[in-house]
Tab-separated table of C-alpha atoms and ligand atoms in Angstrom:
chain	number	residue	atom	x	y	z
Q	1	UNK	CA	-18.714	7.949	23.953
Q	2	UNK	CA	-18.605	11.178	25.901
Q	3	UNK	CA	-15.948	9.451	28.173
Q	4	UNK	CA	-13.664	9.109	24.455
Q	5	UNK	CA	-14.369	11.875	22.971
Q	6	UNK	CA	-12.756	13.804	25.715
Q	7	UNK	CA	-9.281	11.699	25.500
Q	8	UNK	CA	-6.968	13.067	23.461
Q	9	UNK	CA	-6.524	12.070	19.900
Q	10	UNK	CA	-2.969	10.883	20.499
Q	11	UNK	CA	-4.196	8.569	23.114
Q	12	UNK	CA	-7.303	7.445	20.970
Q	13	UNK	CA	-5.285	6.538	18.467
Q	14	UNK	CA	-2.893	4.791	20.736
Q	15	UNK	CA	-5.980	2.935	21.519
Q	16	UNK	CA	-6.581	1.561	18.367
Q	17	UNK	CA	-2.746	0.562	18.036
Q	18	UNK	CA	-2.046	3.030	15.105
Q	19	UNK	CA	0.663	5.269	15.969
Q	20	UNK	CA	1.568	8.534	14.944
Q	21	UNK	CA	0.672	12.116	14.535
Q	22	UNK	CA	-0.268	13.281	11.039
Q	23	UNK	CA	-3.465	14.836	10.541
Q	24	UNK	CA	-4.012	12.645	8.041
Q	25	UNK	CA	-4.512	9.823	11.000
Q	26	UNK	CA	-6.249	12.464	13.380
Q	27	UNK	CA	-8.792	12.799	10.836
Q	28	UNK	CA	-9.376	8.757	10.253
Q	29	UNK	CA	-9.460	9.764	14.405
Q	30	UNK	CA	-12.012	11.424	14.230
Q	31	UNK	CA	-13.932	9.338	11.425
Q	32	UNK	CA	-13.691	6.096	13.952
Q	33	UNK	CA	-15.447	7.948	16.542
Q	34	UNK	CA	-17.989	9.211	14.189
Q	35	UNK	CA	-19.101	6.173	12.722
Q	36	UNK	CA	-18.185	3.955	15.575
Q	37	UNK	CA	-21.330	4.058	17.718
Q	38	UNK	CA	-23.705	3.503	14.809
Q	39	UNK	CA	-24.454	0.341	12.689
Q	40	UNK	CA	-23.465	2.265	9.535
Q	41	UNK	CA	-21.601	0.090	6.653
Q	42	UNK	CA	-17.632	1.368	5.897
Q	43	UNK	CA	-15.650	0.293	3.773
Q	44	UNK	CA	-11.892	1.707	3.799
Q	45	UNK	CA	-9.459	2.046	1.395
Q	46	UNK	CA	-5.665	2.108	1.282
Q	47	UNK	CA	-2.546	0.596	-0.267
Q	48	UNK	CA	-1.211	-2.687	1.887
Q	49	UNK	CA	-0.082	-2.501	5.195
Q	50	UNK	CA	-1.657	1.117	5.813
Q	51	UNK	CA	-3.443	0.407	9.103
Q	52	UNK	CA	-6.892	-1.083	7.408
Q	53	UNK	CA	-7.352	-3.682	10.014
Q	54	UNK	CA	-6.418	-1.964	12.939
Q	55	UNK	CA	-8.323	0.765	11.604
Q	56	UNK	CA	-12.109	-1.378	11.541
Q	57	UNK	CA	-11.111	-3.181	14.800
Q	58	UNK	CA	-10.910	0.238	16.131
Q	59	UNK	CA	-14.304	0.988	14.853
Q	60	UNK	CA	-15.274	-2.030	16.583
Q	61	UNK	CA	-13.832	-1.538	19.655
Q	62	UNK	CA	-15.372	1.192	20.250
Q	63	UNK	CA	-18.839	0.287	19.148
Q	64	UNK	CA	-21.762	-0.944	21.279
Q	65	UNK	CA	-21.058	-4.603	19.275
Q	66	UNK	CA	-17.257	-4.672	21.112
Q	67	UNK	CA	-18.222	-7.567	23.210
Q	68	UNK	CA	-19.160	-9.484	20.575
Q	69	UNK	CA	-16.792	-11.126	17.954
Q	70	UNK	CA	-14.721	-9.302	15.542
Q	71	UNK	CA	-14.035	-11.481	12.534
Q	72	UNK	CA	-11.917	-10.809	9.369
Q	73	UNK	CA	-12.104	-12.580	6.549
Q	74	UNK	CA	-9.952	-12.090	3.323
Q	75	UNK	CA	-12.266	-12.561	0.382
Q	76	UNK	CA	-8.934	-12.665	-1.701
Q	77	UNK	CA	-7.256	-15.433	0.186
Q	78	UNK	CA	-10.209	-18.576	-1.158
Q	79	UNK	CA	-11.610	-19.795	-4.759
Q	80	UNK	CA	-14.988	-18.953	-4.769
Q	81	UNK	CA	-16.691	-21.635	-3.686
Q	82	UNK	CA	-14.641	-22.250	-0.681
Q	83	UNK	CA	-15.414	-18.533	0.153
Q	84	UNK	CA	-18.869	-18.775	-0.581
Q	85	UNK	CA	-19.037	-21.623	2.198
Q	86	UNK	CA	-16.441	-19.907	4.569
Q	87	UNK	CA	-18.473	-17.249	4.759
Q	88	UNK	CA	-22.064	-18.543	4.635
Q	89	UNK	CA	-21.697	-21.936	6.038
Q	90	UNK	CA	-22.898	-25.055	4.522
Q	91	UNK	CA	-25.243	-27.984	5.097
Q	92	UNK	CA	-24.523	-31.343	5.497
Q	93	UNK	CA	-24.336	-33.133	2.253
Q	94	UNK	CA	-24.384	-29.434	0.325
Q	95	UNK	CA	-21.216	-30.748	-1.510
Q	96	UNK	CA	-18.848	-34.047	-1.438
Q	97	UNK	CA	-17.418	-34.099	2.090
Q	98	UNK	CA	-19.889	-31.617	3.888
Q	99	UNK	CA	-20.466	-34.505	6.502
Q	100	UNK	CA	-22.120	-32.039	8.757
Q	101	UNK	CA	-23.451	-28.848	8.822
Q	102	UNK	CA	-21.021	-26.045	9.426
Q	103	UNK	CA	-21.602	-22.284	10.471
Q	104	UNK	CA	-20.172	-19.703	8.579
Q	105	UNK	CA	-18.253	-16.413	9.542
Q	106	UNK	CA	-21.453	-14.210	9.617
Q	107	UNK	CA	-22.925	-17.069	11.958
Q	108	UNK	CA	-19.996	-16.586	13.913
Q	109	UNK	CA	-19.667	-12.705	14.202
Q	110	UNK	CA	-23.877	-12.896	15.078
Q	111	UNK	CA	-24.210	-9.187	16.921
Q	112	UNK	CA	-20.631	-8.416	16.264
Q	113	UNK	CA	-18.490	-6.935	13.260
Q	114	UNK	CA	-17.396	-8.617	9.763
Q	115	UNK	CA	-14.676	-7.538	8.498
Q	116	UNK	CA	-14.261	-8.574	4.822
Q	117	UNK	CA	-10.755	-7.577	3.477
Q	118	UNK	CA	-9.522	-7.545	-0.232
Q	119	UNK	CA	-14.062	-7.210	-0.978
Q	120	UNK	CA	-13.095	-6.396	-4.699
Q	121	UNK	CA	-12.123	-9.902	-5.669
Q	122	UNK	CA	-15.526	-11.308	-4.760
Q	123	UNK	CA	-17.255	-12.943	-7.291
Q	124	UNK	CA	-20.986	-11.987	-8.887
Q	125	UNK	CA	-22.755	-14.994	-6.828
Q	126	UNK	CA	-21.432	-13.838	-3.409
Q	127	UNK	CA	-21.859	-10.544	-4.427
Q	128	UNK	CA	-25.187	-10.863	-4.769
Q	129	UNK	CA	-25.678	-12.997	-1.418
Q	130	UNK	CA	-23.911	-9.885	0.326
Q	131	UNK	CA	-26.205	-7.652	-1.141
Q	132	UNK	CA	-29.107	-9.461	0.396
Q	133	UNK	CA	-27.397	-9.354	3.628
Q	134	UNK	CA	-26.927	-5.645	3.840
Q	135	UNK	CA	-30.597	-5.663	2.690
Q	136	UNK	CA	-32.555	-7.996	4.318
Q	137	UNK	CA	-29.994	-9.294	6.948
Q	138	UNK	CA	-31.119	-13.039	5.589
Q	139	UNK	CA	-28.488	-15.851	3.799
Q	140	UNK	CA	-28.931	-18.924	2.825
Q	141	UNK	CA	-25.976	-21.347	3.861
Q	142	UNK	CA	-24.683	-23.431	0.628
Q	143	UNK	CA	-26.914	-26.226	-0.110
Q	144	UNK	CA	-29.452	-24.747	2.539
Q	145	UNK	CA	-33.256	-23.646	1.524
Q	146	UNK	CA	-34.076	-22.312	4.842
Q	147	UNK	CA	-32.568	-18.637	5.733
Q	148	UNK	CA	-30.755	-17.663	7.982
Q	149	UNK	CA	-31.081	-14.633	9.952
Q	150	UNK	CA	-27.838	-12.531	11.321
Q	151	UNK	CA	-27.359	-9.022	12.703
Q	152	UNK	CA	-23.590	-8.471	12.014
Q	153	UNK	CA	-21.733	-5.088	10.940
Q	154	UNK	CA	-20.418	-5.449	7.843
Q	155	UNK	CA	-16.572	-3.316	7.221
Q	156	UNK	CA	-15.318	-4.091	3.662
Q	157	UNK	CA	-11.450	-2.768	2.998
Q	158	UNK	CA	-9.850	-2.562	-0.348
Q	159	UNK	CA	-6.631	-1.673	-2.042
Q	160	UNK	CA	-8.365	-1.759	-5.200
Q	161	UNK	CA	-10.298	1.458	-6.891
Q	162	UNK	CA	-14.005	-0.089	-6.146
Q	163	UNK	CA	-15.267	2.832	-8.525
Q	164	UNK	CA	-13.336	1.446	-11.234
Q	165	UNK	CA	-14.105	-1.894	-10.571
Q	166	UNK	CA	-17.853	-1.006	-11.098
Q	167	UNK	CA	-17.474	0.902	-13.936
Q	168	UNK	CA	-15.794	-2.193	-15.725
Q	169	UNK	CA	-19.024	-4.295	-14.842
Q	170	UNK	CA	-16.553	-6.429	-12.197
Q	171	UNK	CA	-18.289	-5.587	-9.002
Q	172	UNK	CA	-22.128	-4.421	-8.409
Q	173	UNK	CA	-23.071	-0.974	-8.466
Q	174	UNK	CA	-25.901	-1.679	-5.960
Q	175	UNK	CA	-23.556	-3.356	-3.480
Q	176	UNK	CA	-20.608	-0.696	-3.676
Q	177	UNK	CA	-23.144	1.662	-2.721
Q	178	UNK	CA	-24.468	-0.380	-0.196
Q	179	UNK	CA	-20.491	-0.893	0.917
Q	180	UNK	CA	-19.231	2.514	0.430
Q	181	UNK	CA	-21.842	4.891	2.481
Q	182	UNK	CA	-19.023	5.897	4.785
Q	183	UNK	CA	-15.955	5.871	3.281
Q	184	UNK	CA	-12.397	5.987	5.084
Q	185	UNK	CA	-9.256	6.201	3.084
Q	186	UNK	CA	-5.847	5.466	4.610
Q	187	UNK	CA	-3.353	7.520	3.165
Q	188	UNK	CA	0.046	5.903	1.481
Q	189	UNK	CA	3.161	6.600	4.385
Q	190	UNK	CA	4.564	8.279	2.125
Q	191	UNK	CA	1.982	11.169	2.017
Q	192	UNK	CA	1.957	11.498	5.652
Q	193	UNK	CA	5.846	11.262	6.636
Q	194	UNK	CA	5.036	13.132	9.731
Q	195	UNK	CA	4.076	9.883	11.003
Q	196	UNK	CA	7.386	7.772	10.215
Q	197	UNK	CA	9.978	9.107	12.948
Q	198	UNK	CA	7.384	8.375	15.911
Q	199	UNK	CA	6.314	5.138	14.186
Q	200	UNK	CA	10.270	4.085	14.079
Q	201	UNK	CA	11.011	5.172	17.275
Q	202	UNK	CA	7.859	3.491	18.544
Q	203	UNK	CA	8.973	-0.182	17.114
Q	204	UNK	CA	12.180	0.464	18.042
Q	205	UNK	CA	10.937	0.443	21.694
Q	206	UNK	CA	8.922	-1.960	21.046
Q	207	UNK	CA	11.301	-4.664	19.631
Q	208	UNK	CA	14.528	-3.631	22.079
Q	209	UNK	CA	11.795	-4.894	24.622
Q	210	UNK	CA	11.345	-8.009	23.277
Q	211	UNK	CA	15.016	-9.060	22.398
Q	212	UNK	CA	18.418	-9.029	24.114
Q	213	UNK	CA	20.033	-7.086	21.547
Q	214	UNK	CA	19.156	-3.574	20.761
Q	215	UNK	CA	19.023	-0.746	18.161
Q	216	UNK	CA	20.268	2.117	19.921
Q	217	UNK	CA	18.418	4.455	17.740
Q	218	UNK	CA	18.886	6.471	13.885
Q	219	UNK	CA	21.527	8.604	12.682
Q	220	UNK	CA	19.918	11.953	11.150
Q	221	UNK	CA	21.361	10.962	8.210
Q	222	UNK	CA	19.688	7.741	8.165
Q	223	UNK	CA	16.546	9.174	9.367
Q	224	UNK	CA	16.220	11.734	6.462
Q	225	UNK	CA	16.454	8.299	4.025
Q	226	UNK	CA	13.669	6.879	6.090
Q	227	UNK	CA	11.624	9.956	5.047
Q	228	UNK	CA	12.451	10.159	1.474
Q	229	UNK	CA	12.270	6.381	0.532
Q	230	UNK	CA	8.711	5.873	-0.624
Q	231	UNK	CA	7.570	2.901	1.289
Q	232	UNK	CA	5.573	0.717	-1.232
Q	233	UNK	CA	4.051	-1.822	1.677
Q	234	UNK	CA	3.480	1.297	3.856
Q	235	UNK	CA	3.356	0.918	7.504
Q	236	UNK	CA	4.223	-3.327	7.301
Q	237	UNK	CA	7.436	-2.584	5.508
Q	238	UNK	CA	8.487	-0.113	8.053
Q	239	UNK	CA	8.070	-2.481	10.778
Q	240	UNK	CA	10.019	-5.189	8.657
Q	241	UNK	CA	12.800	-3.115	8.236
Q	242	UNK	CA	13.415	-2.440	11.511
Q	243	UNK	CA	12.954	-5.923	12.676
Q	244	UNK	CA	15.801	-6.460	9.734
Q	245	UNK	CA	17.905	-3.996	11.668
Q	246	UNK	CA	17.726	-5.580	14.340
Q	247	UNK	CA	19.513	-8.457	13.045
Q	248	UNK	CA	22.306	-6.189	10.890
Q	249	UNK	CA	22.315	-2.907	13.292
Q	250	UNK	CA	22.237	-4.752	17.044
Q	251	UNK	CA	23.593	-2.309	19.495
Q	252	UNK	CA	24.724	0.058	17.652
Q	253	UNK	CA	22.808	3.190	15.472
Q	254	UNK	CA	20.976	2.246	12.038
Q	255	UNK	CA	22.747	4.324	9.495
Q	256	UNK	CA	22.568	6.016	6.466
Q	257	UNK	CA	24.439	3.073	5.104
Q	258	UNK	CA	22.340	0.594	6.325
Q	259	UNK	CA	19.052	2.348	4.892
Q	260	UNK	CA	20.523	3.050	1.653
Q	261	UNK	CA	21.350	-1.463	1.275
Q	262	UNK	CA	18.025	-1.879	1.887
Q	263	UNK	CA	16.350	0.946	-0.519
Q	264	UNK	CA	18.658	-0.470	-2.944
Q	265	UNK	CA	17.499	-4.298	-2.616
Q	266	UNK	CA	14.027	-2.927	-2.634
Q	267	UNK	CA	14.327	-1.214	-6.083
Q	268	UNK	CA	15.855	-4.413	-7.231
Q	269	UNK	CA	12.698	-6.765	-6.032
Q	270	UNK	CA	10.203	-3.787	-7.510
Q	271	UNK	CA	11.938	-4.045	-10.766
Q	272	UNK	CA	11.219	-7.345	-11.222
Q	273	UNK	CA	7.842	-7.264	-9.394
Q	274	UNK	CA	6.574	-4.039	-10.041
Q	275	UNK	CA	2.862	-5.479	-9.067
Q	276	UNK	CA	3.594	-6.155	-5.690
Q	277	UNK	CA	4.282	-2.304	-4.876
Q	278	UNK	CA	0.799	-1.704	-5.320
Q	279	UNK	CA	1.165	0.754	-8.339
Q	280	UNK	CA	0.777	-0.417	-11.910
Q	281	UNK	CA	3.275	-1.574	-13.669
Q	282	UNK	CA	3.840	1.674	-15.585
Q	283	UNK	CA	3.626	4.002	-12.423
Q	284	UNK	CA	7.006	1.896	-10.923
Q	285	UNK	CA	8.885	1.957	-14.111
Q	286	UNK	CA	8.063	5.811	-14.205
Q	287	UNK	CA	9.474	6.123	-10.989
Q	288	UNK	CA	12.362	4.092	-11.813
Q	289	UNK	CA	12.935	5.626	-14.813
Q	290	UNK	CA	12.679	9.596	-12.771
Q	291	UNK	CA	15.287	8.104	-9.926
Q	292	UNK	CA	17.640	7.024	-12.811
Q	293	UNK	CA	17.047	10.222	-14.715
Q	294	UNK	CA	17.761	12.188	-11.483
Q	295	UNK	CA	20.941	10.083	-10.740
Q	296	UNK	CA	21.709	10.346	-14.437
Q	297	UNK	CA	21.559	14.668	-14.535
Q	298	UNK	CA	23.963	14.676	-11.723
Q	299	UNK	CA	26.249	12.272	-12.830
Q	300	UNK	CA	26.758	13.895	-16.586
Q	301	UNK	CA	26.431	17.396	-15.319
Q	302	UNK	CA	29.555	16.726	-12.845
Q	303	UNK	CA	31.025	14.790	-16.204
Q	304	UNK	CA	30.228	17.855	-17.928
Q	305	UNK	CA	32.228	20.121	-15.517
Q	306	UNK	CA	35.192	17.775	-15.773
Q	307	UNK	CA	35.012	18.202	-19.458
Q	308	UNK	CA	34.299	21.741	-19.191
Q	309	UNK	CA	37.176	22.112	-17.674
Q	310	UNK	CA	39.424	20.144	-19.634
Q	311	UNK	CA	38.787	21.728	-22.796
Q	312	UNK	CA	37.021	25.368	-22.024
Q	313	UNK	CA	39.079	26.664	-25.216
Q	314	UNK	CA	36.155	24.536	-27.437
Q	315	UNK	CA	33.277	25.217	-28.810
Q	316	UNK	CA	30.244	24.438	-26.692
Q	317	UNK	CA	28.608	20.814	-27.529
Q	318	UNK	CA	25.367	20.413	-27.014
Q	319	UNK	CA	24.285	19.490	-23.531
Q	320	UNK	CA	23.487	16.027	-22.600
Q	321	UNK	CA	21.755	16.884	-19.458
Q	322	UNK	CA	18.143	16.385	-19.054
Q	323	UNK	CA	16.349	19.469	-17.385
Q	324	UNK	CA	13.755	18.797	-14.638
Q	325	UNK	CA	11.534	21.223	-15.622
Q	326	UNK	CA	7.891	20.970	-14.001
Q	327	UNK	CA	6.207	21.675	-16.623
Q	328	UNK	CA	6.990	19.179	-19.150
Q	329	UNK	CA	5.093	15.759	-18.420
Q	330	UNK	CA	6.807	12.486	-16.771
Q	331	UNK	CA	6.697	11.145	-20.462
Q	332	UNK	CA	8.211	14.010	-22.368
Q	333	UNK	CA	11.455	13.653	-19.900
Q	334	UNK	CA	11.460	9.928	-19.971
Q	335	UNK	CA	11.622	10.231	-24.024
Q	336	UNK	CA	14.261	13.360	-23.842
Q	337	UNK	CA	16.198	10.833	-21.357
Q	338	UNK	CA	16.321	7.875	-23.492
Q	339	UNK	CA	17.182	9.881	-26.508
Q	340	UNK	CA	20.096	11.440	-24.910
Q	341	UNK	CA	21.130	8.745	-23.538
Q	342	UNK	CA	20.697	6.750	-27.116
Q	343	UNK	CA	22.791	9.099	-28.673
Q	344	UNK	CA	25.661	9.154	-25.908
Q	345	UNK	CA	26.326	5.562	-26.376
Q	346	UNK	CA	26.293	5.605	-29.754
Q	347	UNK	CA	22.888	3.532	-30.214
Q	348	UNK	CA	23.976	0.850	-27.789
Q	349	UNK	CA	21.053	-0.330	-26.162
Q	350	UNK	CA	22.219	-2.713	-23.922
Q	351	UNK	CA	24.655	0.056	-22.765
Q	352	UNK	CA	21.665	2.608	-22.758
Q	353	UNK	CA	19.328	0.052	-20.584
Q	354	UNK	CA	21.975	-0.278	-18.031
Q	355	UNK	CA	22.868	3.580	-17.388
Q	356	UNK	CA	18.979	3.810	-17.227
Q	357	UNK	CA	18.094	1.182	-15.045
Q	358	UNK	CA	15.834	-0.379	-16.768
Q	359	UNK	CA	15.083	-3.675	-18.475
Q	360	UNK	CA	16.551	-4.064	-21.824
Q	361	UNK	CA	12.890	-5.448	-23.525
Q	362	UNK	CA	11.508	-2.222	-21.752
Q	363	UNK	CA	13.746	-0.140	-23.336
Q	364	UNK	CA	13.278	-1.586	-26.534
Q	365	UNK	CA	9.032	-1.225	-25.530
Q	366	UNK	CA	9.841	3.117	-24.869
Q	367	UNK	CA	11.750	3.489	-27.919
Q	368	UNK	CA	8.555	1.932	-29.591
Q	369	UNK	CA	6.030	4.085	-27.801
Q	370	UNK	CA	8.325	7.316	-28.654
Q	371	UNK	CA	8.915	6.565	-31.889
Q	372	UNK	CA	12.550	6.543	-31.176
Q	373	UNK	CA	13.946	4.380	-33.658
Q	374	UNK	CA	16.306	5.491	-35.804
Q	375	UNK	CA	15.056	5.600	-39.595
X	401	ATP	N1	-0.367	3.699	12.228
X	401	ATP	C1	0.118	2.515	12.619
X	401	ATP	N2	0.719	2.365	13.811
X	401	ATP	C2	1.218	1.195	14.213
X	401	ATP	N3	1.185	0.072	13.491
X	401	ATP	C3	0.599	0.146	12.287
X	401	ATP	C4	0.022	1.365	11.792
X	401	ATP	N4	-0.486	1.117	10.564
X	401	ATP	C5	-0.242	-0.173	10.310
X	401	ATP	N5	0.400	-0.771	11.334
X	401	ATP	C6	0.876	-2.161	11.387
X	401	ATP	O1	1.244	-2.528	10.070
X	401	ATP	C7	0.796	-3.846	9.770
X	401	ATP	C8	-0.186	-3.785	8.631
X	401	ATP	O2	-1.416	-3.230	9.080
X	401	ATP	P1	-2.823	-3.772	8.569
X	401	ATP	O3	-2.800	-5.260	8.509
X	401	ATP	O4	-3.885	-3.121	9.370
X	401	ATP	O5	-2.765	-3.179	7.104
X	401	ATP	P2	-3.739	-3.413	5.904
X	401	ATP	O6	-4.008	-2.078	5.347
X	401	ATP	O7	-4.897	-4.249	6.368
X	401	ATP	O8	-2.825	-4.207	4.903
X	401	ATP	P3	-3.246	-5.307	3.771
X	401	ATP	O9	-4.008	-4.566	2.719
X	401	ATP	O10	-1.917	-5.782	3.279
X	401	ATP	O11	-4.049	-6.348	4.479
X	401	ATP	C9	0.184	-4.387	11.051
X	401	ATP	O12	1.159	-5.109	11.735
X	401	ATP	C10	-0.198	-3.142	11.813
X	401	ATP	O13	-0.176	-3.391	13.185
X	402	MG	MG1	-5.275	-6.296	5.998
């Protein structure tokens, strides 16, 4: 460990494949090589496609188990009882067509690492077979009466609030503690954009080696875009992006244009499948809402100077701008907005949901929750 601890983060992390230079990912580092040499339990956190993989293979890489297997398993990817036999193996005749008797994944990772991705979606009875695991190291394959002994490292990722998941009686208090005693978070891109122009110019390089056509590189224009937008699948969609680009931007610089298509397709997906962003629904239609309210103010205040213009010799009207001000709440804008915006077109919603952006039964779902009907 000595021998890594002296290398330089940069090149650590390079060693684990995750690129970039935030502290953010100096300090997840720095948590690898803490926890690495030890047998300690993590479990890590982060929205998709932050790095959680790469993250626990680089814990086990760099652990004393790194010539043993690393397996991953995603707990969210089986119904339960498939799960329960993926994991723990079966005997033969445990359930119509177990012919034979067949090893599970902790079999399989025997003085190695588990990793066990999307861990909140396990149910009760695996939970509790887990928990015995972490306890005891001993499991019983299904249909088996004779345990089995294993000595495998258990890392358990997440994208889910655990805490919460335990406090609504979903997951086992015992176990997340058992889970959770070290505890690395990933952080969204988007809170560590010092990270995106090395990561694009890194798969940039990366894919130009692999194809015959090539990105020659980002306008600063485009750039800036790249470290605005606020990347919902993180790290993945990056990469996607660029491997788009390559396809629509071959030999020539990605552009502002080219960023702004795709940011623009993207909002259009999230609308319609706010869940797959990894925020609730209510967090994207919030943003949604603040990027049409934001497009909105500029558009009526350069109406407004038009209009100012036009007719200075009249009284003033009352404004139909919408002030950003920081310290009114999200909500108290959003209902200001849709008011305003109400009243502009005359109580035409269908007109009012488009200018918004927004979903006409949403609308008609906000003017409930503010009480905006008219009487
Ligand atoms: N910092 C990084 N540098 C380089 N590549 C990265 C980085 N973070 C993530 N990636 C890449 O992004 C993709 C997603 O990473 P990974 O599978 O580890 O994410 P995840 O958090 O496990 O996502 P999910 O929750 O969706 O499973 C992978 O192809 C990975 O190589
Ligand atoms: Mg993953």
């Amino acid at each position: 460990m000595k021998v890594k601890k002296l290398l330089k983060e940069k090149e650590f992390l390079e060693s684990c494949g995750l690129v970039g230079k935030s502290e953010e990912l100096k300090k997840i580092a720095e948590a690898i090589l803490q926890v690495a040499p030890t047998n300690i339990t993590v479990s890590i956190t982060g929205e998709s496609g932050t790095g959680k993989e790469l993250v626990a293979r680089g814990i086990h890489n760099n652990s004393p188990r790194k010539d043993y297997s690393f397996i991953a398993a995603n707990c969210g990817a089986f119904a339960e009882g498939v799960l329960e036999s993926e994991l723990f193996g079966h005997e033969r005749g445990a359930f119509t067509g177990a012919i034979s008797r067949r090893e599970g994944l902790f079999e399989r990772a025997d003085k190695g690492t588990i990793f066990l991705d999307e861990i909140a979606e396990i149910k009760p009875a695996i939970q509790v077979k887990l928990l015995r695991i972490l306890e005891e190291k001993t499991f019983l394959r299904v249909g088996g009466v004779k345990d089995v002994k294993v000595d495998v490292r258990i890392i358990a990722a997440t994208n889910k609030d655990l805490e919460r998941e335990v406090e609504m009686g979903s997951f086992r208090s015992d176990l997340y503690f058992r889970l959770s005693v070290v505890k690395i978070d990933i952080p969204p891109l988007r809170e560590r954009t010092r990270d995106i122009p090395i990561l694009v110019y890194d798969f940039i390089q990366k894919l130009n080696q692999e194809s015959p056509k090539k990105i020659l590189g980002v306008t600063e224009e485009a750039m800036e875009l790249l470290l605005k937008y606020h990347w919902p699948g993180n790290v993945r969609e990056l990469r996607n992006f660029l491997e788009s680009s390559l396809v629509f931007s071959a030999d020539r610089y990605i552009e502002a244009q080219d960023v702004l298509k795709y940011i623009d397709k993207q909002v259009q997906i999230e609308r319609h499948l706010p869940v797959i962003t990894g925020k609730s629904v209510t967090a994207a239609e919030h943003e949604l809402i603040y990027q049409a309210l934001l497009g909105l103010r500029k558009e009526i205040s350069a109406l407004r100077k038009e209009f100012l213009e036009e007719r200075s010799s009249e009284p003033k009207k009352e404004s139909k701008s919408v002030e950003v001000k920081p310290q009114v709440s999200l909500e108290e804008m959003e209902k200001e907005l849709i008011d305003k915006t109400l009243k502009m077109v005359g109580g035409n919603r269908k007109k009012a949901a488009k200018i918004l952006g927004i979903g006409e039964r949403t609308l008609y779902r906000k003017i409930d929750q503010y009480g905006l009907r008219e009487p």
